[in-house]
mmCIF file with all atom_site columns, C-alpha atoms in Angstrom:
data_model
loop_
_atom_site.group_PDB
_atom_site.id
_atom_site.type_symbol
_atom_site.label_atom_id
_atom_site.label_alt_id
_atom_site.label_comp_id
_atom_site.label_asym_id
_atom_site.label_entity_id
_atom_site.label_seq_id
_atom_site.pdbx_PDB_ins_code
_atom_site.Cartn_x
_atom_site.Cartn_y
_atom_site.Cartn_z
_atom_site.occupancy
_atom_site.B_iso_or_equiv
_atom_site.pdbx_formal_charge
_atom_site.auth_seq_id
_atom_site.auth_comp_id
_atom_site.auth_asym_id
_atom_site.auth_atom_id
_atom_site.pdbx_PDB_model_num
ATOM 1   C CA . UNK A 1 1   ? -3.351  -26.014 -10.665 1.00 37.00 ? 16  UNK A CA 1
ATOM 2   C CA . UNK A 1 2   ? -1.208  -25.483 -7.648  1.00 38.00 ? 17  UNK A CA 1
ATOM 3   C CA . UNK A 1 3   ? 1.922   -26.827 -9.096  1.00 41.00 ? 18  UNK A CA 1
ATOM 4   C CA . UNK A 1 4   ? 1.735   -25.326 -12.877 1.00 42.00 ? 19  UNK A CA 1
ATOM 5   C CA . UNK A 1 5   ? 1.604   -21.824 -10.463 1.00 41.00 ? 20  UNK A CA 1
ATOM 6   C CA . UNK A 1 6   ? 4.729   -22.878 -8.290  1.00 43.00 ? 21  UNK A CA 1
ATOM 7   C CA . UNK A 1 7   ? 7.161   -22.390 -11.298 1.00 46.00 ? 22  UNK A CA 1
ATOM 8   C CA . UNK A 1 8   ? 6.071   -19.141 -12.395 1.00 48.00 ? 23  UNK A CA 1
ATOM 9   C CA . UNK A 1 9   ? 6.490   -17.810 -8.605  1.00 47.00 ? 24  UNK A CA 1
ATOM 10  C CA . UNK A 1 10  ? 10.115  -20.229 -8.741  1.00 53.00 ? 25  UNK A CA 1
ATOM 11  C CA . UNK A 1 11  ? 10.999  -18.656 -11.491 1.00 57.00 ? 26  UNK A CA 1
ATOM 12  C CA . UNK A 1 12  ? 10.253  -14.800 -9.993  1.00 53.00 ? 27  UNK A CA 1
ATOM 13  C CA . UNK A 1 13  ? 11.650  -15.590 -6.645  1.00 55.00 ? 28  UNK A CA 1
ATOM 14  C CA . UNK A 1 14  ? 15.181  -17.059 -8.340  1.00 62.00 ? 29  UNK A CA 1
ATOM 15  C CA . UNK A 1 15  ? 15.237  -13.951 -10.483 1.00 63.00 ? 30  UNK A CA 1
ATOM 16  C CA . UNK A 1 16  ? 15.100  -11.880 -7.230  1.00 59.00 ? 31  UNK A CA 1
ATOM 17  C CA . UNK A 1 17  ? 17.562  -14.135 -5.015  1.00 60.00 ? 32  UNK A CA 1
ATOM 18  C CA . UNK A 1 18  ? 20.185  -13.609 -8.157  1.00 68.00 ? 33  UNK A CA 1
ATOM 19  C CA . UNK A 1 19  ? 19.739  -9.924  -8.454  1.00 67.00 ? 34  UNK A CA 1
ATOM 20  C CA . UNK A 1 20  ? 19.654  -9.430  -4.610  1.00 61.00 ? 35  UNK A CA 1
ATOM 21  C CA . UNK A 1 21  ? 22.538  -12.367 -4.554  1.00 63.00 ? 36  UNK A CA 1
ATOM 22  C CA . UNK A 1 22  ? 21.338  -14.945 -2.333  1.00 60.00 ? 37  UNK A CA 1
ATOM 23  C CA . UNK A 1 23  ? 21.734  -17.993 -3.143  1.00 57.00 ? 38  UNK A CA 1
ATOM 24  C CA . UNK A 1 24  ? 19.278  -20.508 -5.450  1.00 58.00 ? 39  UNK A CA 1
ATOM 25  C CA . UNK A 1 25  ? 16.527  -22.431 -3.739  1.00 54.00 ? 40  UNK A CA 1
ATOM 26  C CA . UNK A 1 26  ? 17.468  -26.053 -5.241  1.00 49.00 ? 41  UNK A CA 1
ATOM 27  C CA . UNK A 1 27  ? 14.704  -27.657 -4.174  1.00 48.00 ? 42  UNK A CA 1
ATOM 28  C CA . UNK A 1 28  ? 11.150  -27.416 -4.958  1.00 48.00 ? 43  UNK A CA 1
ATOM 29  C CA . UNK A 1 29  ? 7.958   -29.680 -2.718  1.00 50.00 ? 44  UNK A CA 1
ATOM 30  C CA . UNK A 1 30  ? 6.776   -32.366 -3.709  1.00 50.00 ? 45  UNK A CA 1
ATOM 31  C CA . UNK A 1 31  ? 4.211   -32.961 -6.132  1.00 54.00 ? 46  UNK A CA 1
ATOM 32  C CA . UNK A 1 32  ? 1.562   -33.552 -3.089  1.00 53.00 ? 47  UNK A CA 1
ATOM 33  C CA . UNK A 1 33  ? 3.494   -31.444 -0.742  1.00 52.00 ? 48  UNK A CA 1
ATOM 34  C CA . UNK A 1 34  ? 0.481   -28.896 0.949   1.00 55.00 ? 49  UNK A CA 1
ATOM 35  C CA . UNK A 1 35  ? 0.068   -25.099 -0.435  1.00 55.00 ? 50  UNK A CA 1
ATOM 36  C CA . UNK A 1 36  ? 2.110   -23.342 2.461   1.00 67.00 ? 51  UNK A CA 1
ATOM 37  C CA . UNK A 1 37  ? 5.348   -23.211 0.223   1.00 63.00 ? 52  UNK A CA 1
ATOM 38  C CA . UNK A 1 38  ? 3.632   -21.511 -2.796  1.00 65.00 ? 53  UNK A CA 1
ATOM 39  C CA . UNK A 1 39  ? 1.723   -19.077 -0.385  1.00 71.00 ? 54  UNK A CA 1
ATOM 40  C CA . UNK A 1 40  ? 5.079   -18.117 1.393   1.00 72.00 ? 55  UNK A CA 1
ATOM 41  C CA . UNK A 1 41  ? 6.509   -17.674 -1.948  1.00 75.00 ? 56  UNK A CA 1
ATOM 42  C CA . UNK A 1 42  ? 3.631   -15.406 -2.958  1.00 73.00 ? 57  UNK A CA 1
ATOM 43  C CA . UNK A 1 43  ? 3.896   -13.363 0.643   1.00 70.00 ? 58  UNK A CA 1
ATOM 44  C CA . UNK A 1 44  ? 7.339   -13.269 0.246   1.00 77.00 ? 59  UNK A CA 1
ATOM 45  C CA . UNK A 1 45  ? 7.445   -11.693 -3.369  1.00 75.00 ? 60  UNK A CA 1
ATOM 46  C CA . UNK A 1 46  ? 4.224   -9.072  -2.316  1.00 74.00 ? 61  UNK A CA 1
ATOM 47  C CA . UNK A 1 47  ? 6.341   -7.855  0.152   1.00 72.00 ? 62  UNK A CA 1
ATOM 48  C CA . UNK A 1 48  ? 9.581   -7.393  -1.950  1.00 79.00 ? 63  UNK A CA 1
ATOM 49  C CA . UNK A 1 49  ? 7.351   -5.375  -4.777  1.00 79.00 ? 64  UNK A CA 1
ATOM 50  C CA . UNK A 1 50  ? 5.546   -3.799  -2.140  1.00 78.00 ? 65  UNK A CA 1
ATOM 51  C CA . UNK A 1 51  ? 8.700   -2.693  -0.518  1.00 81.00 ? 66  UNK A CA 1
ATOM 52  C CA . UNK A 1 52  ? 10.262  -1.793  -3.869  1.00 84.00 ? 67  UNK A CA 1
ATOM 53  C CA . UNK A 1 53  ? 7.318   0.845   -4.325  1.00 82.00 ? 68  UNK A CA 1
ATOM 54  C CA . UNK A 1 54  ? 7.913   1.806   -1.012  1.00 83.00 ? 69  UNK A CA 1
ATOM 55  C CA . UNK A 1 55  ? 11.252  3.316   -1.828  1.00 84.00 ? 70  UNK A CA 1
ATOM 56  C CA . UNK A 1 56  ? 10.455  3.900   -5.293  1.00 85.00 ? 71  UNK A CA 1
ATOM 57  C CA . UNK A 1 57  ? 7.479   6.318   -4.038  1.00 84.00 ? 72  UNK A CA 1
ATOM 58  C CA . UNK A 1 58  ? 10.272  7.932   -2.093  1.00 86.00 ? 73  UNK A CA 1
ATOM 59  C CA . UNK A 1 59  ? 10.381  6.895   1.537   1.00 88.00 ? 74  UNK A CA 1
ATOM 60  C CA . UNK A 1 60  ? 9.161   10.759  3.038   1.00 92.00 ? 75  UNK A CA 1
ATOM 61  C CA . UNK A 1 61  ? 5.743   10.788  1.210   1.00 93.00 ? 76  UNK A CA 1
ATOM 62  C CA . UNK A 1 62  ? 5.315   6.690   1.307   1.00 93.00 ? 77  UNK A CA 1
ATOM 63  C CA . UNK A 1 63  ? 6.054   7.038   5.246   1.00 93.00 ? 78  UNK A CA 1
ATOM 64  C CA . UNK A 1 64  ? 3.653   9.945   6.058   1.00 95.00 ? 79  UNK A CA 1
ATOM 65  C CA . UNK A 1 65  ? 1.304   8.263   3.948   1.00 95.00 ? 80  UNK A CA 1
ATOM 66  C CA . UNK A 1 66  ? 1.391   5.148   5.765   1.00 94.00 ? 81  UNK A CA 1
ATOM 67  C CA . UNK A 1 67  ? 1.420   6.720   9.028   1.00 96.00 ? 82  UNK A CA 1
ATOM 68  C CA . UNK A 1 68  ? -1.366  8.807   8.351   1.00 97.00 ? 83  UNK A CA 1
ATOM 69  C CA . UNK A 1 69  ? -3.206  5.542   7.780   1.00 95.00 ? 84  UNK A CA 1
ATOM 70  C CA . UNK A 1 70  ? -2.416  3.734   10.816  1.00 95.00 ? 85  UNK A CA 1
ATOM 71  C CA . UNK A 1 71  ? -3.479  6.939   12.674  1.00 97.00 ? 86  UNK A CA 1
ATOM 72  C CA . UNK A 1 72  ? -6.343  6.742   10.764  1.00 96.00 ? 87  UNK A CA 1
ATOM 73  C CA . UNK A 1 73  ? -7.075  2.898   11.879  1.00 95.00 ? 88  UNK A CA 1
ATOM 74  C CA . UNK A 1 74  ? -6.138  3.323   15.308  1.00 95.00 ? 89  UNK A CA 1
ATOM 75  C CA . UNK A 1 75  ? -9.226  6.098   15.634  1.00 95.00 ? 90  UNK A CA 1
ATOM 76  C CA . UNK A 1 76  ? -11.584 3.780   13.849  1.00 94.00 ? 91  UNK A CA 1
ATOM 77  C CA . UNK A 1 77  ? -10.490 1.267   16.513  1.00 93.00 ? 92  UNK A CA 1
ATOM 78  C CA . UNK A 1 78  ? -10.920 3.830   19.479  1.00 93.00 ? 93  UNK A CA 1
ATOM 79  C CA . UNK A 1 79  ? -14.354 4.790   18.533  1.00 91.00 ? 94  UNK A CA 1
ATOM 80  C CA . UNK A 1 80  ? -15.224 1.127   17.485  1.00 91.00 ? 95  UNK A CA 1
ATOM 81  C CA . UNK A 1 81  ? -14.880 0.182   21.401  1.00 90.00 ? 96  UNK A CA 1
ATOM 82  C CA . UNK A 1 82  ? -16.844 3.335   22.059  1.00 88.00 ? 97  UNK A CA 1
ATOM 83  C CA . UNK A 1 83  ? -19.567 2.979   20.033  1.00 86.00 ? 98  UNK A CA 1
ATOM 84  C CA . UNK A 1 84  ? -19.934 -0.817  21.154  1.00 85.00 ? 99  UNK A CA 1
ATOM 85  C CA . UNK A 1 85  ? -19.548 0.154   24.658  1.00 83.00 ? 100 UNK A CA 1
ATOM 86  C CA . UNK A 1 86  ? -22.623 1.800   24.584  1.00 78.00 ? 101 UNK A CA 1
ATOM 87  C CA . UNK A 1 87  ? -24.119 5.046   26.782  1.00 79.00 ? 102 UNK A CA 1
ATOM 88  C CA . UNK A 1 88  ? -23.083 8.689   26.212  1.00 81.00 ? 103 UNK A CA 1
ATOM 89  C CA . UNK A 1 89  ? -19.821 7.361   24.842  1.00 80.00 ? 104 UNK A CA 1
ATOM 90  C CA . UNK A 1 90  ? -21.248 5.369   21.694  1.00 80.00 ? 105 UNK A CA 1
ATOM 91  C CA . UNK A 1 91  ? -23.176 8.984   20.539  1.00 80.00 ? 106 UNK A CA 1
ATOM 92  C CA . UNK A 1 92  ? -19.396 10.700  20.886  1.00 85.00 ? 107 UNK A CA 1
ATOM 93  C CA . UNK A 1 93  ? -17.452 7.910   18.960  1.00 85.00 ? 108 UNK A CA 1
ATOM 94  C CA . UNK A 1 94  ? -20.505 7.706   16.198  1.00 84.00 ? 109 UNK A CA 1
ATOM 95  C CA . UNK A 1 95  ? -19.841 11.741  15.658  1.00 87.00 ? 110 UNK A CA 1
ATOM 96  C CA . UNK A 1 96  ? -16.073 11.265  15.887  1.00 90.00 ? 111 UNK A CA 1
ATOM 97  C CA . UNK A 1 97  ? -16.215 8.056   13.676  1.00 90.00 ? 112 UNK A CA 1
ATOM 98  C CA . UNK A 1 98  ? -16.017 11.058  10.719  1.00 92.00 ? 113 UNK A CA 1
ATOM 99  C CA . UNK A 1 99  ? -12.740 11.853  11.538  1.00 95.00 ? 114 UNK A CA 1
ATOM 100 C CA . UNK A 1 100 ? -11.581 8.608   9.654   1.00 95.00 ? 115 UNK A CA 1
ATOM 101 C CA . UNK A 1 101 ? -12.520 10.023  6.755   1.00 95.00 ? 116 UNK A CA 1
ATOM 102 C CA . UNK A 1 102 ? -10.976 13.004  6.903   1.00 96.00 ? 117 UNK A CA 1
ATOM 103 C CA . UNK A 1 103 ? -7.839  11.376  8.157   1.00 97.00 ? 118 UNK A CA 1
ATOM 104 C CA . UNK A 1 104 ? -7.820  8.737   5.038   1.00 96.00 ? 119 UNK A CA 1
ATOM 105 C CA . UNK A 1 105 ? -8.727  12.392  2.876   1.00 97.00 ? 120 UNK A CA 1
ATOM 106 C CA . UNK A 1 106 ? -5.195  13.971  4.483   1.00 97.00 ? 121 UNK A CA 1
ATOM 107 C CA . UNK A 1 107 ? -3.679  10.511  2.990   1.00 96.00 ? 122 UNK A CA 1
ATOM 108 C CA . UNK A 1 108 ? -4.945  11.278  -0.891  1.00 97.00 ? 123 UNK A CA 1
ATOM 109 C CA . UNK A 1 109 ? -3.805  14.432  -0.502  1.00 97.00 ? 124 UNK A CA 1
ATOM 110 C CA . UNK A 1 110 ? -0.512  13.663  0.792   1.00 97.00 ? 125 UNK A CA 1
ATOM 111 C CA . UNK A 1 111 ? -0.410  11.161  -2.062  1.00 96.00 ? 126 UNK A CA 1
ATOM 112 C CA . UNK A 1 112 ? -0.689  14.127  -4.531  1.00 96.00 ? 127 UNK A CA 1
ATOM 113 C CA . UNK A 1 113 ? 1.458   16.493  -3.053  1.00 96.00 ? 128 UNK A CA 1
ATOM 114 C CA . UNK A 1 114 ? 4.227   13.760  -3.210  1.00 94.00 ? 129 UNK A CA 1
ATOM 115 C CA . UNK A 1 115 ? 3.449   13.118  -6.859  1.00 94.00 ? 130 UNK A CA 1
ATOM 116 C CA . UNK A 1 116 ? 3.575   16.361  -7.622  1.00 95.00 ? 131 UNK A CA 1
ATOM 117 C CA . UNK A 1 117 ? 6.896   17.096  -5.780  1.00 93.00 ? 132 UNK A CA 1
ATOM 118 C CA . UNK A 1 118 ? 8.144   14.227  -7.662  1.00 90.00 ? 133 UNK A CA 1
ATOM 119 C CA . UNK A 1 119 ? 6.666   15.698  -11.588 1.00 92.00 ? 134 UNK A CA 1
ATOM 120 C CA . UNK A 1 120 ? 8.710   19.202  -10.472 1.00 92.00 ? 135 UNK A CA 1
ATOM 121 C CA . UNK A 1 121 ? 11.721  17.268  -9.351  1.00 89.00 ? 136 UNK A CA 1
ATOM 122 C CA . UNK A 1 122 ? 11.553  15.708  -13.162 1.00 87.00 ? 137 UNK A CA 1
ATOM 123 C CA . UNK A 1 123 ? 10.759  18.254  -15.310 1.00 89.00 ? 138 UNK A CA 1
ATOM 124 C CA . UNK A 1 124 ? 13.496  20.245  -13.892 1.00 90.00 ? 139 UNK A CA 1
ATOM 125 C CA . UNK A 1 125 ? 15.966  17.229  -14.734 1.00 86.00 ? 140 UNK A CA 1
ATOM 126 C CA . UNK A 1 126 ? 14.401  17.636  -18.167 1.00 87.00 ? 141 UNK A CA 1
ATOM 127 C CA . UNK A 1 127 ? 14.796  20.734  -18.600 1.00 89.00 ? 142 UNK A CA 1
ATOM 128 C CA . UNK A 1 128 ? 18.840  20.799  -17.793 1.00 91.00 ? 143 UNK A CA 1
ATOM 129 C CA . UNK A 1 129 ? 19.163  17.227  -19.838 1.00 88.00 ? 144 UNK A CA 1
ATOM 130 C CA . UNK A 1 130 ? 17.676  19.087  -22.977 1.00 86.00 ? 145 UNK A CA 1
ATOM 131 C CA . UNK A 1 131 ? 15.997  15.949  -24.830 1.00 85.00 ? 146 UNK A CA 1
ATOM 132 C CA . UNK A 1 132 ? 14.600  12.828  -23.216 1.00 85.00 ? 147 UNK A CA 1
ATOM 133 C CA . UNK A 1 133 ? 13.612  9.732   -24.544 1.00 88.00 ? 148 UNK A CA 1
ATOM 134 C CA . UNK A 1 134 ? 9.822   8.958   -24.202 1.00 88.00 ? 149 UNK A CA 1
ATOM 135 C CA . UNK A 1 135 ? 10.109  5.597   -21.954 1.00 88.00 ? 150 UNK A CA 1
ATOM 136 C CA . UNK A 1 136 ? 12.264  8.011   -19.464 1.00 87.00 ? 151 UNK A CA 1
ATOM 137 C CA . UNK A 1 137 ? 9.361   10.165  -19.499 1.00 86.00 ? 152 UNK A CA 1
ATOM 138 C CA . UNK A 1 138 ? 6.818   7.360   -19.201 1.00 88.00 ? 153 UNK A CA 1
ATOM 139 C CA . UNK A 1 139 ? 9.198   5.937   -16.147 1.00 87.00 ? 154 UNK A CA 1
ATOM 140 C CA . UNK A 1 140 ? 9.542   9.264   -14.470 1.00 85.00 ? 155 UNK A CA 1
ATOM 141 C CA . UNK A 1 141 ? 5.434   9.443   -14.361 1.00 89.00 ? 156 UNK A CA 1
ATOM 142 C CA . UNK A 1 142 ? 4.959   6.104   -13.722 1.00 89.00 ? 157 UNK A CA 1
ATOM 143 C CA . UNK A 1 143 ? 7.545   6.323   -10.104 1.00 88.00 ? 158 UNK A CA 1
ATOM 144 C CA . UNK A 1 144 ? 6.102   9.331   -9.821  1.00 89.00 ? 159 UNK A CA 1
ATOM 145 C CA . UNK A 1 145 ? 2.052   8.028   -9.505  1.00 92.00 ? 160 UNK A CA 1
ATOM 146 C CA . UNK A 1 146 ? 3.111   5.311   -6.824  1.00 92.00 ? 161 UNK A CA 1
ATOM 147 C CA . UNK A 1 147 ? 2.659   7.878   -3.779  1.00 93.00 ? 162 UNK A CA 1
ATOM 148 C CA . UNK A 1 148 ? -0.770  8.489   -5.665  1.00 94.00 ? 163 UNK A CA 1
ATOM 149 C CA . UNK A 1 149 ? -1.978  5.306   -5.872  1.00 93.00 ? 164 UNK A CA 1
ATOM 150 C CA . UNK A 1 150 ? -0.888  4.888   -2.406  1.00 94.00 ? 165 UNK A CA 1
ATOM 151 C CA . UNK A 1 151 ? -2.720  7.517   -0.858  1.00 95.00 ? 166 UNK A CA 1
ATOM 152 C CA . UNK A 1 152 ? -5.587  6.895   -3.147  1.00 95.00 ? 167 UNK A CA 1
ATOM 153 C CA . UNK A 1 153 ? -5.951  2.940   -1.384  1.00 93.00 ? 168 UNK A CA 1
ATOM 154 C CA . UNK A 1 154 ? -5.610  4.531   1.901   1.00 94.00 ? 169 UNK A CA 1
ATOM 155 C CA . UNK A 1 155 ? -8.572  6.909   1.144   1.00 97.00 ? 170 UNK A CA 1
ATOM 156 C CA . UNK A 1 156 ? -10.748 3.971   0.083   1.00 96.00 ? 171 UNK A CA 1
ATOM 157 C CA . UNK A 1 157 ? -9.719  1.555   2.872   1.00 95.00 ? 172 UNK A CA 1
ATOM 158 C CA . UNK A 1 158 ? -10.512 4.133   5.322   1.00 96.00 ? 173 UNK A CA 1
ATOM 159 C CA . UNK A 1 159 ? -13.814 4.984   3.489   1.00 96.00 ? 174 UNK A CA 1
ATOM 160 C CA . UNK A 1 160 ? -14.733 1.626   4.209   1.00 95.00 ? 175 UNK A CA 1
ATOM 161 C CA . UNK A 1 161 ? -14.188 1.127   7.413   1.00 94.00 ? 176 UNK A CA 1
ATOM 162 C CA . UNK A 1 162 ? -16.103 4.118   7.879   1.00 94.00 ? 177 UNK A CA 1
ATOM 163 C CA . UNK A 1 163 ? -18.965 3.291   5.766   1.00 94.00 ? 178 UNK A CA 1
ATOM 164 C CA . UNK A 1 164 ? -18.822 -0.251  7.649   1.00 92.00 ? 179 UNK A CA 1
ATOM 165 C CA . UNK A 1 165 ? -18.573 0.885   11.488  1.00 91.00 ? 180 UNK A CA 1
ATOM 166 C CA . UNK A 1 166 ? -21.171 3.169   10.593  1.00 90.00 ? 181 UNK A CA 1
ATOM 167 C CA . UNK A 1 167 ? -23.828 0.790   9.101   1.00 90.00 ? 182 UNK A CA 1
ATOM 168 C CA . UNK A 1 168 ? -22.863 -1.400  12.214  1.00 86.00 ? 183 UNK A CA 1
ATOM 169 C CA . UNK A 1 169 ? -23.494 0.761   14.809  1.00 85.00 ? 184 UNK A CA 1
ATOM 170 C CA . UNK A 1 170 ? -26.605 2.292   13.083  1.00 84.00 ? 185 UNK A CA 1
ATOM 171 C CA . UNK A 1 171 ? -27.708 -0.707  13.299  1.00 82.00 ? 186 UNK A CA 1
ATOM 172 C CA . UNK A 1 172 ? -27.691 -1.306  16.977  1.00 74.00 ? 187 UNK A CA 1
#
């Protein structure tokens, strides 16, 4: 099962070293050789497509995003080790615990506003090209979702960590 996977991720990664122009991998494992070469393969490719919708997104709106998420994570943390801690503390980090939410909220929203930005910043290219072929169209809306969808997995990521540090420390 391994192996019949490896070619289809040899086959993606040679297509990206030729149009990035590395050089070819030559060499593939073994038949028995252990699943740390396919998995670096398949980290390796996440983060080029995960990269190339980072600048596709358009690096302003993918950047706040992302920062608004690891502000977002670092509270959770903070009032994780407050409500754990216990006392008067683990009351103020319970209440404050909400402000993850809000936080990952400011992320969706941020996604939108970028998409939007990006839907003016087409149409008005339409409008001063005159006629444009549908799959531009489709292309411009499809770049033009990623900061979106972005946003939108921020949201839910932060919704549950919320929803899970809650339950947790209701719990105690």
């Amino acid at each position: 099962m391994f192996t019949s996977n490896l070619g289809i991720f040899s086959e993606l990664n040679s297509e990206y070293r030729r149009t990035a122009g590395l050089p070819p991998v030559s060499t593939l494992p073994a038949e028995g050789a252990p699943a740390t070469f396919g998995t670096v393969i398949c980290f390796t490719l996440i983060y080029t497509m995960m990269f190339e919708l980072f600048v596709m997104g358009g690096p302003l709106f993918m950047g706040l995003i992302t920062l608004t998420f690891l502000i977002a994570l670092i509270v959770a943390t903070v009032n994780a080790f407050a409500i754990f801690g216990g006392g008067e503390e683990a009351a103020k980090g319970l209440l404050r615990l909400s402000y993850v939410k809000s936080i990952g909220l400011l992320a969706l929203v941020l996604g939108v506003l970028g998409q939007m930005i990006g839907l003016y910043s087409a149409f008005e290219a339409i409008q001063e090209m005159g006629s444009v072929s549908p799959a531009m169209l489709a292309g411009g809306l499809k770049v033009s979702s990623i900061t979106t969808i972005w946003g939108l997995i921020c949201y839910v990521l932060c919704l549950l960590v919320y929803l899970g540090l809650s339950a947790v420390a209701k719990k105690q």
